[in-house]
Coordinates of C-alpha atoms in Angstrom, one line a residue:
M61 CA -10.7 5.9 60.7
T62 CA -7.0 5.7 61.5
A63 CA -6.6 2.8 58.9
A64 CA -8.6 4.9 56.5
F65 CA -6.2 7.6 57.0
I66 CA -3.3 5.4 56.5
V67 CA -4.7 4.2 53.6
A68 CA -5.4 7.2 51.7
L69 CA -2.4 9.1 52.3
T70 CA -0.3 6.2 51.3
A71 CA -2.2 5.7 47.9
L72 CA -2.2 9.3 47.2
C73 CA 1.6 9.6 48.2
V74 CA 2.4 6.5 45.9
L75 CA 0.0 7.4 42.9
S76 CA 1.7 11.0 42.9
A77 CA 5.3 10.0 43.1
W78 CA 4.2 7.7 40.3
L79 CA 2.9 10.5 38.2
I80 CA 5.9 12.2 38.9
G81 CA 8.0 9.5 37.4
L82 CA 5.9 9.6 34.0
R83 CA 6.1 13.1 33.8
L84 CA 10.1 12.8 34.0
Q85 CA 10.0 10.0 31.3
A86 CA 8.1 12.3 29.2
H87 CA 11.3 14.9 29.6
G88 CA 13.6 11.9 28.3
P89 CA 17.1 11.9 29.2
R90 CA 18.7 14.8 31.0
G91 CA 22.2 16.3 30.9
P92 CA 24.0 17.4 27.8
F93 CA 22.1 17.1 24.4
D94 CA 23.9 14.4 22.3
D95 CA 24.5 15.4 18.7
L96 CA 22.4 13.6 16.8
A97 CA 23.8 14.4 13.3
T98 CA 27.0 12.6 14.2
Q99 CA 27.6 11.0 17.3
N100 CA 24.2 9.1 16.7
C101 CA 23.4 9.1 13.3
H102 CA 23.9 5.1 13.4
R103 CA 20.9 4.8 15.7
L104 CA 18.7 7.4 13.8
D105 CA 18.3 6.1 10.0
L106 CA 16.4 7.8 7.5
W107 CA 13.1 6.5 8.2
G108 CA 13.4 7.0 11.9
I109 CA 14.3 10.6 11.3
A110 CA 11.2 10.9 9.1
Y111 CA 9.2 9.6 11.6
L112 CA 11.0 12.1 14.3
M113 CA 10.5 15.0 12.0
G114 CA 6.6 14.4 10.5
G115 CA 5.2 11.2 11.8
R116 CA 3.8 8.2 9.4
D117 CA 2.9 10.4 6.8
R118 CA 6.5 12.0 6.5
V119 CA 8.0 8.0 6.2
A120 CA 5.4 7.3 3.5
D121 CA 6.7 10.4 1.5
T122 CA 10.3 9.7 2.2
L123 CA 9.9 6.1 1.0
I124 CA 8.3 7.0 -2.0
V125 CA 10.7 9.8 -2.9
K126 CA 13.7 7.8 -2.1
M127 CA 12.6 5.1 -4.3
Y128 CA 11.9 7.5 -7.0
A129 CA 15.1 9.4 -6.8
D130 CA 16.9 6.2 -7.0
G131 CA 15.0 5.2 -10.4
R132 CA 13.2 2.4 -9.1
I133 CA 9.8 3.5 -9.3
G134 CA 8.3 6.0 -11.6
M135 CA 5.4 8.5 -11.8
D136 CA 3.3 9.5 -14.4
D137 CA 1.2 12.5 -15.1
R138 CA -1.8 11.0 -13.6
G139 CA 0.0 9.9 -10.3
Q140 CA 0.2 6.3 -11.0
I141 CA 3.3 4.7 -9.7
N142 CA 5.1 2.0 -11.5
V143 CA 7.8 -0.5 -10.2
I144 CA 10.9 -0.1 -12.6
D145 CA 13.4 -2.1 -10.5
A146 CA 12.0 -4.5 -8.0
R147 CA 15.2 -4.0 -5.8
A148 CA 14.6 -3.0 -2.1
D149 CA 17.5 -2.3 0.6
S150 CA 15.4 -2.4 3.6
A151 CA 12.4 -3.7 5.4
E152 CA 10.7 -0.3 4.7
E153 CA 11.5 -0.4 1.0
R154 CA 10.0 -4.1 0.6
A155 CA 6.8 -2.4 2.0
V156 CA 6.7 -0.4 -0.9
L157 CA 7.2 -2.8 -3.3
R158 CA 4.4 -5.2 -1.6
H159 CA 2.0 -2.4 -1.7
C160 CA 2.5 -2.0 -5.4
G161 CA 0.5 -5.1 -6.0
S162 CA 1.0 -7.9 -8.2
E163 CA 0.9 -5.6 -11.2
W164 CA 3.3 -3.5 -10.1
N165 CA 1.1 -0.5 -10.7
V166 CA -0.6 1.6 -7.8
A167 CA -2.0 5.5 -7.4
V168 CA 0.1 7.2 -5.3
K169 CA -2.7 8.3 -3.0
T170 CA -3.1 4.4 -2.5
L171 CA 0.2 3.6 -2.0
R172 CA 0.8 6.4 0.6
G173 CA -2.2 5.3 2.6
K174 CA -1.4 1.8 3.0
L175 CA 2.6 3.1 3.7
R176 CA 1.1 4.9 6.8
S177 CA -0.9 2.2 7.9
D178 CA 1.8 -0.4 7.6
P179 CA 3.2 -2.0 10.9
L180 CA 6.4 -0.9 9.7
S181 CA 5.5 2.4 10.9
D182 CA 4.8 1.0 14.5
L183 CA 8.1 -0.5 14.6
I184 CA 10.2 2.7 13.6
E185 CA 8.1 4.2 16.6
N186 CA 9.3 1.6 19.0
R187 CA 12.9 2.0 17.8
L188 CA 12.5 5.7 18.6
S189 CA 10.7 5.0 22.3
E190 CA 13.9 3.1 23.0
Q191 CA 15.9 6.0 22.3
K192 CA 13.8 8.0 24.5
L193 CA 12.8 10.4 21.8
F194 CA 9.0 9.2 22.0
L195 CA 6.9 7.8 24.7
S196 CA 5.6 4.2 24.1
Q197 CA 1.9 3.3 23.7
R198 CA 2.1 1.3 26.9
T199 CA 3.9 4.0 28.6
M200 CA 1.0 6.7 27.5
R201 CA -1.6 4.2 28.5
T202 CA 0.0 3.8 32.2
W203 CA 0.0 7.4 32.6
R204 CA -3.5 7.9 31.8
I205 CA -4.7 5.2 34.1
V206 CA -2.5 6.5 37.0
A207 CA -3.8 10.2 36.4
G208 CA -7.3 8.9 36.9
F209 CA -6.5 6.8 39.9
Q210 CA -4.7 9.8 41.3
V211 CA -7.8 12.1 41.1
A212 CA -9.9 9.3 42.4
A213 CA -7.3 9.0 45.5
I214 CA -7.6 12.7 46.0
V215 CA -11.4 12.9 45.9
V216 CA -11.4 9.8 48.8
A217 CA -8.8 11.8 50.8
A218 CA -10.8 15.0 51.0
G219 CA -13.6 13.0 52.1
I220 CA -11.8 11.5 54.7
S221 CA -10.3 14.6 56.3
L222 CA -14.0 15.8 56.2
G223 CA -15.3 12.7 57.9
M224 CA -12.2 13.4 60.5
L225 CA -12.7 17.1 61.2
L226 CA -16.3 16.1 61.9
H227 CA -15.7 13.5 64.5
S228 CA -12.2 14.0 66.0
G229 CA -12.0 17.6 67.4
S230 CA -8.3 18.5 67.9
D231 CA -6.8 15.9 65.9
H232 CA -4.4 17.5 63.1
R233 CA -3.9 14.3 61.1
P234 CA -7.0 15.5 58.7
F235 CA -4.9 18.7 57.9
A236 CA -2.2 16.2 56.5
L237 CA -4.9 14.8 54.2
V238 CA -6.0 18.2 53.3
I239 CA -2.2 19.3 52.3
A240 CA -1.6 16.1 50.6
A241 CA -4.9 16.4 48.6
A242 CA -3.8 19.9 47.7
L243 CA -0.2 18.9 46.5
G244 CA -2.0 16.3 44.4
I245 CA -4.1 18.5 42.7
A246 CA -1.1 21.1 41.7
L247 CA 1.1 17.7 40.6
R248 CA -2.1 16.3 38.6
A249 CA -2.4 19.8 36.9
I250 CA 1.5 19.9 36.3
C251 CA 2.0 16.2 35.1
S252 CA -0.9 15.8 33.5
P253 CA -0.8 13.2 30.2
S254 CA -3.1 15.7 28.2
N255 CA -0.3 17.9 28.0
H256 CA 1.7 15.4 26.0
R257 CA -0.9 14.1 23.4
Q258 CA 2.1 13.8 20.7
R259 CA 3.8 11.5 22.7
M260 CA 7.3 13.2 21.8
T261 CA 9.4 13.7 24.6
K262 CA 11.2 17.1 25.4
Y263 CA 14.5 15.2 24.2
G264 CA 12.7 14.5 20.9
E265 CA 11.6 17.9 20.7
K266 CA 15.4 18.9 21.1
A267 CA 16.4 16.2 18.4
Q268 CA 13.9 18.1 15.9
H269 CA 15.3 21.5 16.5
H270 CA 18.9 20.1 16.3
L271 CA 18.4 18.3 13.1
R272 CA 16.5 21.1 11.5
S273 CA 18.9 24.0 12.5
R274 CA 22.1 22.9 13.5
S275 CA 23.1 20.0 11.7
P276 CA 24.0 19.0 7.9
W277 CA 20.4 17.4 7.8
G278 CA 19.3 21.0 8.2
R279 CA 20.0 21.7 4.5
Q280 CA 17.0 22.1 2.3
D281 CA 18.8 21.9 -0.9
P282 CA 18.7 18.1 -1.7
D283 CA 22.0 18.6 -3.8
L284 CA 23.8 19.7 -0.6
H285 CA 21.7 17.4 1.9
P286 CA 24.0 14.2 3.3
A287 CA 20.9 12.2 2.1
G288 CA 20.0 13.6 -1.1
L289 CA 16.5 14.6 -1.7
A290 CA 14.9 11.4 0.2
G291 CA 16.7 13.0 3.1
A292 CA 15.3 16.8 2.6
V293 CA 12.0 15.4 2.3
A294 CA 12.4 13.2 5.7
V295 CA 13.2 16.8 7.5
F296 CA 11.5 19.3 5.6
G297 CA 8.5 17.4 3.8
T298 CA 7.6 17.2 0.3
A299 CA 7.5 21.3 -0.3
V300 CA 11.4 20.8 -0.9
I301 CA 10.8 18.6 -4.0
P302 CA 11.9 20.3 -7.1
D303 CA 9.8 18.3 -9.7
R304 CA 6.6 20.2 -9.2
T305 CA 4.5 17.3 -11.0
M306 CA 5.5 14.9 -8.2
R307 CA 5.2 17.5 -5.4
H308 CA 1.7 18.1 -6.5
H309 CA 0.9 14.5 -6.2
L310 CA 1.9 13.9 -3.3
E311 CA 0.6 17.0 -1.8
N312 CA -2.8 16.1 -3.1
A313 CA -2.5 12.2 -2.0
A314 CA -2.0 14.1 1.5
R315 CA -4.8 16.1 1.6
S316 CA -6.9 13.0 0.2
N317 CA -5.4 10.6 3.1
A318 CA -6.2 13.2 5.8
N319 CA -10.1 13.7 4.6
S320 CA -10.6 10.0 4.1
R321 CA -9.4 9.7 7.9
S322 CA -11.4 12.7 8.9
R323 CA -14.4 10.8 7.1
A324 CA -13.8 7.6 9.0
A325 CA -13.6 9.4 12.1
R326 CA -16.9 11.1 11.5
R327 CA -18.6 7.7 10.6
R328 CA -17.1 6.1 13.8
A329 CA -18.6 9.1 16.0
S330 CA -21.8 8.9 14.3
S331 CA -22.0 5.2 14.5
T332 CA -21.4 5.2 18.3
S333 CA -24.1 8.1 18.5
S334 CA -26.4 6.1 16.5
T335 CA -26.0 2.8 18.6
S336 CA -26.3 4.9 21.8
S337 CA -29.4 6.6 20.6
C338 CA -30.9 2.9 19.9
G339 CA -30.3 2.0 23.3
G340 CA -27.9 -0.4 22.1
V341 CA -29.4 -1.9 19.2
T342 CA -27.5 -2.1 16.1
C343 CA -29.0 -2.4 12.5
S344 CA -27.2 -4.8 10.0
G345 CA -27.9 -6.4 6.9
Y346 CA -29.8 -4.1 4.4
S347 CA -31.5 -2.1 7.0
S348 CA -30.2 1.1 8.6
C349 CA -31.0 3.9 11.4
S350 CA -30.9 6.9 8.9
S351 CA -30.4 10.4 10.6
T352 CA -34.2 11.4 9.3
S353 CA -35.8 8.8 11.6
S354 CA -35.8 8.2 15.4
C355 CA -34.8 4.8 17.1
S356 CA -36.6 5.2 20.1
G357 CA -40.3 6.4 20.0
G358 CA -41.6 8.6 17.0
S359 CA -43.2 6.9 13.8
S360 CA -40.2 4.0 13.9
S361 CA -38.6 2.0 16.6
C362 CA -35.9 -0.3 17.2
S363 CA -36.9 -3.2 19.8
S364 CA -34.1 -4.8 21.7
S365 CA -33.5 -7.4 18.8
S366 CA -31.2 -6.6 15.9
C367 CA -32.7 -5.2 13.0
S368 CA -32.6 -7.0 9.9
S369 CA -33.8 -6.5 6.3
S370 CA -36.1 -3.8 7.3
S371 CA -35.4 -0.2 7.5
C372 CA -35.6 2.1 10.4
G373 CA -36.7 5.0 8.4
G374 CA -40.2 6.3 7.4
G375 CA -42.7 4.9 8.9
S376 CA -41.7 1.3 9.3
S377 CA -41.1 -0.5 12.4
C378 CA -38.1 -2.9 13.4
S379 CA -39.0 -5.8 15.5

């Protein structure tokens, strides 16, 4: 029991300390906040600021607006984008030209969706992670794993302390485990990764506030903004675009892309649910497990083999 006590107490202390360290990473650098608009302007480019202020969608909007304002792409009344000058000054702008296709013509909704999912967005996010403005995906994954193991350590410590109380009479060690478990529960509540789903650090939130309200980048008028129309869009979004037609098409594209992602998420959830209800059996080929039929029992059923060239609906049986 002594060995179990030592192992449980050590594991709980180590995991709790690790959890505190990850929570501190979520805060970002300590001390005086740097003036990102002046001292660190060379570290935060236009695309980094756009990602910081609005994520992948804001980067896509800023790219389109930047190249449109420079006269390198045009947009007609139907929301079709055409390339006027195939010149790119950065990897991000080359991505715009690449997604315009061989005919240099694409719908703004399509272009915006492709830019949002382009790997360059990951590179921008990685740069922000290096500057402590965002937590990396790896850090967030580690944080969730450590939090899960810490909860398991709390449960084990509580069980061991209960066993020691029942078998050891006047031994004070079980109370040390109880105290450690109670502190672990409090730390879990304070340092939970679920409190930081957006992955932005407190330092990143300060940067957002500073850029929006205490720097030249906070000017909404494109004529007064240090980066022009693209800079205003990077900070404040498409609402500052004076061209009503362009603003309308970008806003419609944003709604359409959001709806498409929502439908895709529902389809994935429905597919997962259908697979689960079929006992892990998947219907492929020309067959489907429709919502009107039951894949376990009832008038139709899916056996342990995969359904193919037949329907899991109506009164048919997949075998």
